[in-house]
PDB file of C-alpha atoms in Angstrom:
ATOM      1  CA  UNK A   1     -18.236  31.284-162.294  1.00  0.00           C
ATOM      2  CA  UNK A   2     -15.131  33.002-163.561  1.00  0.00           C
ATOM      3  CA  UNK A   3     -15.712  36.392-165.452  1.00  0.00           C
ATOM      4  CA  UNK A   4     -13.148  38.076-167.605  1.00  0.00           C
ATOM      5  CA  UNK A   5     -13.721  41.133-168.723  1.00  0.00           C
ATOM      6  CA  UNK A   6     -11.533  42.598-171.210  1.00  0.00           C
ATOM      7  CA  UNK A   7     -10.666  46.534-172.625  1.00  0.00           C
ATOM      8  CA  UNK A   8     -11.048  47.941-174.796  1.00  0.00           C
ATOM      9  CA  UNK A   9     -13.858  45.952-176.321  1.00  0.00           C
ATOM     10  CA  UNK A  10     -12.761  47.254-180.145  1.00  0.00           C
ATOM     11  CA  UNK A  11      -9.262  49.036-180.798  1.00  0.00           C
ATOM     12  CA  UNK A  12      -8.332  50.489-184.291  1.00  0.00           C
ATOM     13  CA  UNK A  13      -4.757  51.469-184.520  1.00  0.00           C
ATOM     14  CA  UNK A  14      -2.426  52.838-187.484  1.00  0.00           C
ATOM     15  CA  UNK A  15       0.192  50.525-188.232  1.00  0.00           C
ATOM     16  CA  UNK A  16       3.284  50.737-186.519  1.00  0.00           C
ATOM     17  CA  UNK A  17       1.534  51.993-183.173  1.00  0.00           C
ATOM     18  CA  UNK A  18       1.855  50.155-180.268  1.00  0.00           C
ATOM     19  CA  UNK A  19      -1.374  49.066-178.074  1.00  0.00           C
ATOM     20  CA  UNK A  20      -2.362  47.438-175.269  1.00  0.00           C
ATOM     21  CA  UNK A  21      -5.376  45.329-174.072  1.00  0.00           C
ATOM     22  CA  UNK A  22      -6.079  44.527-170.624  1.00  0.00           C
ATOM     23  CA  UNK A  23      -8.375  41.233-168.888  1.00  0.00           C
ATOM     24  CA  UNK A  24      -9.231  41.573-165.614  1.00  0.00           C
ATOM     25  CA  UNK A  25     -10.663  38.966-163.832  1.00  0.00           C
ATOM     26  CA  UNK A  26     -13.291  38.778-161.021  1.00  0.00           C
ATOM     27  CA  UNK A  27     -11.726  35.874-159.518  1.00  0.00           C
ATOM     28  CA  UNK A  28      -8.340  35.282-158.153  1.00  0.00           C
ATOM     29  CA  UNK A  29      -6.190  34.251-161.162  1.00  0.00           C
ATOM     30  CA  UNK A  30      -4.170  30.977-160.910  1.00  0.00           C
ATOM     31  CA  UNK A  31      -3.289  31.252-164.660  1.00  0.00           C
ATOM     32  CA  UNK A  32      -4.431  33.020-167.755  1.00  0.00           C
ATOM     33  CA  UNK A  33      -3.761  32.174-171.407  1.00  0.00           C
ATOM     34  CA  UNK A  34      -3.730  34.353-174.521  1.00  0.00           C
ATOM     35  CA  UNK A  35      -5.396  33.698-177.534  1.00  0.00           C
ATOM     36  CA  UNK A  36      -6.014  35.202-181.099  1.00  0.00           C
ATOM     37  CA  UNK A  37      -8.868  34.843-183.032  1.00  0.00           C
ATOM     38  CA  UNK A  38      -8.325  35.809-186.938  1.00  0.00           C
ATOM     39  CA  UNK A  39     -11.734  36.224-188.748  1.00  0.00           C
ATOM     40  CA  UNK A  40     -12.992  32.935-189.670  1.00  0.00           C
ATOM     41  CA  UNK A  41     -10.588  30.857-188.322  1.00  0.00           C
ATOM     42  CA  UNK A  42      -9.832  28.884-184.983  1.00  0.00           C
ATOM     43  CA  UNK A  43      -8.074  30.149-182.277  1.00  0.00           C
ATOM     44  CA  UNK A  44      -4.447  30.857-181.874  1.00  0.00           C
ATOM     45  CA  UNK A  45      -2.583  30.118-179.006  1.00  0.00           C
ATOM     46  CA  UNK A  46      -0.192  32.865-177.976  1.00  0.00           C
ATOM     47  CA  UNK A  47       1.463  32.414-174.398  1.00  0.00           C
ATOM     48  CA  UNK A  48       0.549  31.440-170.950  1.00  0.00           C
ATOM     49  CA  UNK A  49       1.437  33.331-167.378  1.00  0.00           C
ATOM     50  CA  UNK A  50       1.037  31.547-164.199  1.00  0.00           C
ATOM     51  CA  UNK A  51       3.318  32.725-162.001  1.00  0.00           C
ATOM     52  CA  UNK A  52       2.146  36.652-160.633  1.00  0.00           C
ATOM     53  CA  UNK A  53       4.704  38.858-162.002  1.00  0.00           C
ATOM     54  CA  UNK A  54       5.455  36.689-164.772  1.00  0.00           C
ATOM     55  CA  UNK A  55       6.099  38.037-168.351  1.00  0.00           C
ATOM     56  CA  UNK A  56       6.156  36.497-171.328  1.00  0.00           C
ATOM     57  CA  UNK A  57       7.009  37.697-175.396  1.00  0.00           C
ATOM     58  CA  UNK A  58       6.697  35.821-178.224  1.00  0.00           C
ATOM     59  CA  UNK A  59       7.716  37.821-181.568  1.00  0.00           C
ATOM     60  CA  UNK A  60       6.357  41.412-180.922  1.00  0.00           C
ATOM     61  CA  UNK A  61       3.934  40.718-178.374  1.00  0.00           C
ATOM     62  CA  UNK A  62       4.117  40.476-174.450  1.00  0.00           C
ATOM     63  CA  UNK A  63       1.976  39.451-172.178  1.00  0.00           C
ATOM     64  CA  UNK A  64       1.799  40.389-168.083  1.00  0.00           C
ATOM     65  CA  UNK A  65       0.572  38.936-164.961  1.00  0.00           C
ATOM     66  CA  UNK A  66      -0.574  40.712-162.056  1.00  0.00           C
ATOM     67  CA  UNK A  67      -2.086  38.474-159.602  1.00  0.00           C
ATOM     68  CA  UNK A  68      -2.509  41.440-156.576  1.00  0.00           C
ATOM     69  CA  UNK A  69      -4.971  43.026-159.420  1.00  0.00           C
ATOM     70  CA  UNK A  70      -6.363  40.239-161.336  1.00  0.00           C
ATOM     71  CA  UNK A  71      -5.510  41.254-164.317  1.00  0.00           C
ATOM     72  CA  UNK A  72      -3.547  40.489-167.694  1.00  0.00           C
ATOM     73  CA  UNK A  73      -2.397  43.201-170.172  1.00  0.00           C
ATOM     74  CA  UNK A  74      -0.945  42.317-173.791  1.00  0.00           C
ATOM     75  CA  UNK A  75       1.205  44.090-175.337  1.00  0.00           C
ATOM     76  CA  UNK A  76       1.891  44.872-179.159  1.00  0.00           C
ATOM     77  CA  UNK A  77       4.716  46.309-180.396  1.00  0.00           C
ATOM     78  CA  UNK A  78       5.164  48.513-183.554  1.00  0.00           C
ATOM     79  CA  UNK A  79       1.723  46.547-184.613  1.00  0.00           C
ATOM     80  CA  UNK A  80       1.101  44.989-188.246  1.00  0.00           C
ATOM     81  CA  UNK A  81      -1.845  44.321-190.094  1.00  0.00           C
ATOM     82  CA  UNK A  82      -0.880  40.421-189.530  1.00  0.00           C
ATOM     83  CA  UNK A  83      -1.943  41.332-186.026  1.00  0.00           C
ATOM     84  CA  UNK A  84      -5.221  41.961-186.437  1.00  0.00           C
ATOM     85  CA  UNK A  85      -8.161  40.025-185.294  1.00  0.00           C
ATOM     86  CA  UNK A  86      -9.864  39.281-181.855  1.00  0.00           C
ATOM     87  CA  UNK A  87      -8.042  38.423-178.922  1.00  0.00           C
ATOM     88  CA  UNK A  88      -9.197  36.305-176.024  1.00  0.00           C
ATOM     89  CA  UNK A  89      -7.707  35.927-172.808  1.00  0.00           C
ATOM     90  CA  UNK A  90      -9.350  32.581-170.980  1.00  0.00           C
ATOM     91  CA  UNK A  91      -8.320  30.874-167.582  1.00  0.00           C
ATOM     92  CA  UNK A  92      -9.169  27.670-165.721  1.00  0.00           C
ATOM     93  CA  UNK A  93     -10.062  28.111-162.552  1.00  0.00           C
ATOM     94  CA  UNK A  94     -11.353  24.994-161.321  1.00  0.00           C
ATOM     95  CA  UNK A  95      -9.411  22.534-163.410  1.00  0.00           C
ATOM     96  CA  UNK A  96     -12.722  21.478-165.449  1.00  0.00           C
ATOM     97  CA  UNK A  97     -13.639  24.442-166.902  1.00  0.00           C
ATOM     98  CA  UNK A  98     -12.504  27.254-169.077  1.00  0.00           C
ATOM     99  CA  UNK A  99     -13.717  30.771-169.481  1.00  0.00           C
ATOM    100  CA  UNK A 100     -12.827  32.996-172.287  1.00  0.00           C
ATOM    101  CA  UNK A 101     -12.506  37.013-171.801  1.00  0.00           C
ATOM    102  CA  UNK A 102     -15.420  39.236-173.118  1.00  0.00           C
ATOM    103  CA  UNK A 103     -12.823  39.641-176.668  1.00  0.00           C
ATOM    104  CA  UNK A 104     -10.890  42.618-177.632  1.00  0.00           C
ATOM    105  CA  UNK A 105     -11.447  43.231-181.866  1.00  0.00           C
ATOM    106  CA  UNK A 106      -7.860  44.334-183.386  1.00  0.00           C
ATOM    107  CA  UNK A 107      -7.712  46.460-186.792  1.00  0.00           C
ATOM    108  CA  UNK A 108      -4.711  47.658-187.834  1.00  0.00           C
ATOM    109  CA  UNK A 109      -4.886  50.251-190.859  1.00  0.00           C
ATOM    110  CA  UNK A 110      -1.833  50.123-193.295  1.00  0.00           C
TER     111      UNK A 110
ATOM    112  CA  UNK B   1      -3.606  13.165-185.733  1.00  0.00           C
ATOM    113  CA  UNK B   2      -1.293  16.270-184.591  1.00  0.00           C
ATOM    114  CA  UNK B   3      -4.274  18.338-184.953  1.00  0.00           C
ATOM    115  CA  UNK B   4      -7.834  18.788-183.714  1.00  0.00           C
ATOM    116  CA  UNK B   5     -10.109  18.116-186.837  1.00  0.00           C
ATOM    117  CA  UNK B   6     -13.465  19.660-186.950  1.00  0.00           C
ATOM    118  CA  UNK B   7     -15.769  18.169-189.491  1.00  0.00           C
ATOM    119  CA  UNK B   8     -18.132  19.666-191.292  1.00  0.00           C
ATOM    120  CA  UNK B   9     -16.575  23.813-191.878  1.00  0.00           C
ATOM    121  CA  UNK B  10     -20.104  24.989-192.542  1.00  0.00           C
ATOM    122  CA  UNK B  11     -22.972  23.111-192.092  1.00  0.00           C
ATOM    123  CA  UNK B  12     -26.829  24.518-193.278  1.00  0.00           C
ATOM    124  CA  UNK B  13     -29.850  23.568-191.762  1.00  0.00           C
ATOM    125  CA  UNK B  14     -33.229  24.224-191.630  1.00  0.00           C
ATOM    126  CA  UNK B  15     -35.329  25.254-188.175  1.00  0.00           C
ATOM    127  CA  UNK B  16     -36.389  22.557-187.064  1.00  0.00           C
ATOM    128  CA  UNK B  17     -33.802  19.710-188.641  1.00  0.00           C
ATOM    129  CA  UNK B  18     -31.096  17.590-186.686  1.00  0.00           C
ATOM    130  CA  UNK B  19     -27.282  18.780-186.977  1.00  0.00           C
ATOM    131  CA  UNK B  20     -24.221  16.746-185.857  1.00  0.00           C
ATOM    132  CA  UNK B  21     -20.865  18.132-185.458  1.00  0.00           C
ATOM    133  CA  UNK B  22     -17.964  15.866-185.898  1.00  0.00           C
ATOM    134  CA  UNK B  23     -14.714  16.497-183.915  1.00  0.00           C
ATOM    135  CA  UNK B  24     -11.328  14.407-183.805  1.00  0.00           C
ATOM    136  CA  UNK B  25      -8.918  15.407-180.731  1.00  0.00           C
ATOM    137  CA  UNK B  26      -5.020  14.742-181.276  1.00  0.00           C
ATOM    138  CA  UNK B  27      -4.211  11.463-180.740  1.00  0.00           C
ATOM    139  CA  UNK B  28      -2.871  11.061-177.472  1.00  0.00           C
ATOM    140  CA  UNK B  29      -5.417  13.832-175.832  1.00  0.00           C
ATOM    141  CA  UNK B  30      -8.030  12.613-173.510  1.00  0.00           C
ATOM    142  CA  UNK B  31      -9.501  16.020-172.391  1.00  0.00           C
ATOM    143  CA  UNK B  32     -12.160  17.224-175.260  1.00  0.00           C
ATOM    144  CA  UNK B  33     -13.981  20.617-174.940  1.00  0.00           C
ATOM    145  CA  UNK B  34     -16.831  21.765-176.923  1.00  0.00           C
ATOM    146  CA  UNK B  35     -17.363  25.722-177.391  1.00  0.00           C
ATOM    147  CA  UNK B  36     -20.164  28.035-179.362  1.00  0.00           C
ATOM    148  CA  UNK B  37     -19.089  31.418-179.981  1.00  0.00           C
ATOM    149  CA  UNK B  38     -22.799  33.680-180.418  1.00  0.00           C
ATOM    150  CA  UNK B  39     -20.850  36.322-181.102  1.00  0.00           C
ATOM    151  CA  UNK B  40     -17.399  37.438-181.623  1.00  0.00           C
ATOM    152  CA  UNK B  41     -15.927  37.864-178.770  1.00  0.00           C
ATOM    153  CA  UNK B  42     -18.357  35.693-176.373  1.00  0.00           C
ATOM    154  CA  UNK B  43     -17.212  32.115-176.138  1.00  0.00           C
ATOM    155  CA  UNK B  44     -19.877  29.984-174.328  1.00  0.00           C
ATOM    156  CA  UNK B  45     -18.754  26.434-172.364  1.00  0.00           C
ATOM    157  CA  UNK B  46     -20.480  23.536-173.507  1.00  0.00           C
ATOM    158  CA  UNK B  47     -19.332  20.430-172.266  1.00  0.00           C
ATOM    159  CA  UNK B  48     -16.054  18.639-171.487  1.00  0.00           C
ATOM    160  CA  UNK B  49     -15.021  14.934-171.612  1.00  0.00           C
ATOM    161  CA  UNK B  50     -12.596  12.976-170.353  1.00  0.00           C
ATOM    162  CA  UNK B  51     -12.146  10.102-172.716  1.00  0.00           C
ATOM    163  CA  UNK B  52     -15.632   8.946-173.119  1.00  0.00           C
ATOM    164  CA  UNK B  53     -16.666   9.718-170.046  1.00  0.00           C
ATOM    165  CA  UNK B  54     -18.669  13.408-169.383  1.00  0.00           C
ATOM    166  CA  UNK B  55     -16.544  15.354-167.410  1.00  0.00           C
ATOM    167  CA  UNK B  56     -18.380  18.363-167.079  1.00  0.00           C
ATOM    168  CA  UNK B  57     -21.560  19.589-168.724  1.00  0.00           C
ATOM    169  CA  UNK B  58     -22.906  22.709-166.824  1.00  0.00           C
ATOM    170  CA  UNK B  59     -23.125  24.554-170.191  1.00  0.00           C
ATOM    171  CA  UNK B  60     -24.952  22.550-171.873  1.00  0.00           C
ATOM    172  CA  UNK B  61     -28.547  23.192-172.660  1.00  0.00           C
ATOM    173  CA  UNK B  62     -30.818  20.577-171.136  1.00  0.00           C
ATOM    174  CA  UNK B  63     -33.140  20.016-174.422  1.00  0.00           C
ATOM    175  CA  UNK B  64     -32.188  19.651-178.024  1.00  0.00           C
ATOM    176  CA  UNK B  65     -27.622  18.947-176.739  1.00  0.00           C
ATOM    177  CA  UNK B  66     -26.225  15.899-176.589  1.00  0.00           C
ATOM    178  CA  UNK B  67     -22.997  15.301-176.988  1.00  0.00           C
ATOM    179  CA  UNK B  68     -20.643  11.608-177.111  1.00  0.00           C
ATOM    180  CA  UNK B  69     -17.259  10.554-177.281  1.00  0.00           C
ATOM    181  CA  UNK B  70     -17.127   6.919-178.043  1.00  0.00           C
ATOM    182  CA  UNK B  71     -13.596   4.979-178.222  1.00  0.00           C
ATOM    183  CA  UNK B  72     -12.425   4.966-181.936  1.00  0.00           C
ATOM    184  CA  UNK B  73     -15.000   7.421-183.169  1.00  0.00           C
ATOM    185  CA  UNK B  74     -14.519  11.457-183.209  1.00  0.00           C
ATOM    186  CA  UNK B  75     -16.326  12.818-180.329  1.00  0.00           C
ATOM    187  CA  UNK B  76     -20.263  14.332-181.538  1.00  0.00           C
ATOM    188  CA  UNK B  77     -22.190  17.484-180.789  1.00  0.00           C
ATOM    189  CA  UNK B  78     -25.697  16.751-182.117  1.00  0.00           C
ATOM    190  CA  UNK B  79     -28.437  19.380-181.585  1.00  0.00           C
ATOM    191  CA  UNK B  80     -32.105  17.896-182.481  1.00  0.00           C
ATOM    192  CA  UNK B  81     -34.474  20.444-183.816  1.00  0.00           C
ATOM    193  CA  UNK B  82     -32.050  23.257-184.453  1.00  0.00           C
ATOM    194  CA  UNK B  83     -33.283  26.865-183.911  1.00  0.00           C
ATOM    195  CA  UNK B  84     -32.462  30.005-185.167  1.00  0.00           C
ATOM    196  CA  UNK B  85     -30.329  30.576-181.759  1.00  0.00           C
ATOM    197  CA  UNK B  86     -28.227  27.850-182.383  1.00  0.00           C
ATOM    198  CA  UNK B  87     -26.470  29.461-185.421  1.00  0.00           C
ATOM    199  CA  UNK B  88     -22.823  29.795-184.422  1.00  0.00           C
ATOM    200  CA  UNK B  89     -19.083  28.597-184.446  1.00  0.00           C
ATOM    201  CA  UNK B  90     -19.233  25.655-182.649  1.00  0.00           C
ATOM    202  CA  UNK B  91     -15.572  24.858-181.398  1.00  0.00           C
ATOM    203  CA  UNK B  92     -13.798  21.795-180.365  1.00  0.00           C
ATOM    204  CA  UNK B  93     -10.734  21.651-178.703  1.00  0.00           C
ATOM    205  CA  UNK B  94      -8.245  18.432-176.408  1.00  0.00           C
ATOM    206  CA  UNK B  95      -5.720  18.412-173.836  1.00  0.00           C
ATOM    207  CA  UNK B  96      -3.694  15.899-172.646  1.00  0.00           C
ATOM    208  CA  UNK B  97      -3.920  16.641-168.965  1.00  0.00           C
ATOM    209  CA  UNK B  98      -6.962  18.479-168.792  1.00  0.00           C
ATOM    210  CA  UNK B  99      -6.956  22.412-168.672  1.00  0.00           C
ATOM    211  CA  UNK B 100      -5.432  23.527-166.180  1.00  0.00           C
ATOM    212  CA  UNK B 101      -2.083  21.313-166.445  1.00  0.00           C
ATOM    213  CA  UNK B 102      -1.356  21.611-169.639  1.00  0.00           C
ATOM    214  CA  UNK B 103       0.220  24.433-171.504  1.00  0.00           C
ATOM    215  CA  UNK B 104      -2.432  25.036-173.976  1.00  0.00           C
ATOM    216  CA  UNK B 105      -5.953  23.823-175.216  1.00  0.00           C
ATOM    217  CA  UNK B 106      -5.415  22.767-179.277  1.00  0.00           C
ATOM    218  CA  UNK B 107      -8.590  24.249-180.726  1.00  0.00           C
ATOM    219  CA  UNK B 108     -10.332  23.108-184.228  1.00  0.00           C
ATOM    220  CA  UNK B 109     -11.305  26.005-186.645  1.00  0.00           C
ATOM    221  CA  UNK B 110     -14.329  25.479-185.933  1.00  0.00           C
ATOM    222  CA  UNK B 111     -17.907  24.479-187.329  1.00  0.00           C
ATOM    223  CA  UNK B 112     -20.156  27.102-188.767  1.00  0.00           C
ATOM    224  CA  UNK B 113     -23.594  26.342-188.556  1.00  0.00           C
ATOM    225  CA  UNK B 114     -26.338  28.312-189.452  1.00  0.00           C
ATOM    226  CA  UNK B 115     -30.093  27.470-189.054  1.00  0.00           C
ATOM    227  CA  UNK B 116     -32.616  29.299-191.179  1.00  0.00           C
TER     228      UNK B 116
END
């Protein structure tokens, strides 16, 4: 089965820092997909990468790619307390299943 | 419907009693994937369909999970007997292609049960 392990597990940031969580897979990546969890609600979709290499932004976050290493990192900008929450990255392997990341928990102090 | 509809939000029961979790895919979607999140940040596979046919089920437990999706009907997650484990998020989400060609899974926000 796919594992995705993700770092750091917890982050607490001022606002206006920027940050930057990683998912590293143990399995060759053929995709991954970004997600955002905010407390007590569903989940967010925020980009996919499926290309090695590839980089994507929407608003004040980017996401990377790097298929050599298995891993993802996202990227947030200048953060906001409206980024807070958990964030999940999750990839499908096999077509018929999908496997979320171990969660990163995002608190940004005002 | 242009989103995935998760019926009930939060839904008590005691140890022991039947729950059913309602979900509605987006019209259109024939992929539907069912979720519990334990904790946080651990999101555990259930089961997938393809219209109402079982796609994959790997993650589901073998007693007390059963799961349907029935033309015309929101898909079900029933759990018979509930126990104190099963308290969670349960999440639903569809696809229109399945998960790995399409560019996102729509997710529902979710079903909170808790069994006491």
């Amino acid at each position: 089965s796919q594992e995705l392990e993700q770092s750091p597990q917890s982050l607490i940031v001022q606002e206006g820092k920027n940050l930057t969580i990683n998912c590293t897979s143990s399995k060759t990546l053929y995709g991954l997909y970004w997600y955002k969890q905010k407390y007590g609600e569903g989940l967010i979709f925020l980009m996919m990468l499926q290309k090695g290499g590839e980089e994507k932004s929407h608003e004040k976050i980017t996401a990377k790619l790097d298929e050599k290493k298995q891993q993802s990192s996202l990227h947030i900008t200048a953060s906001q307390p409206s980024h807070a929450g958990i964030y999940l990255c999750g990839a499908d392997p096999t077509g018929n299943q999908f496997y979320f990341g171990t969660g990163t928990s995002l608190t940004v102090i005002p | 419907g242009e989103e995935v509809a998760q019926t009930p939000k939060h839904l008590v029961r005691g140890e022991g009693q039947k729950a059913k979790l309602y979900c509605a895919p987006i019209k259109g979607h024939s992929y539907v994937f069912w979720y519990q999140q334990v904790l946080k940040n651990e999101f555990k596979f259930l089961i997938s369909f393809q219209n109402e046919n079982v796609f994959d089920e790997t993650g589901m437990p073998k007693e007390r999970f059963s799961a349907k999706c029935l033309p015309n009907s929101p898909c079900s997650l029933e759990i018979q007997a509930t126990k104190l484990e099963d308290s969670a998020v349960y999440f639903c989400a569809s696809s229109s292609l399945g998960s790995r060609d399409v560019e996102k899974l729509f997710f529902g926000s979710g079903t909170q049960l808790s069994v006491l």
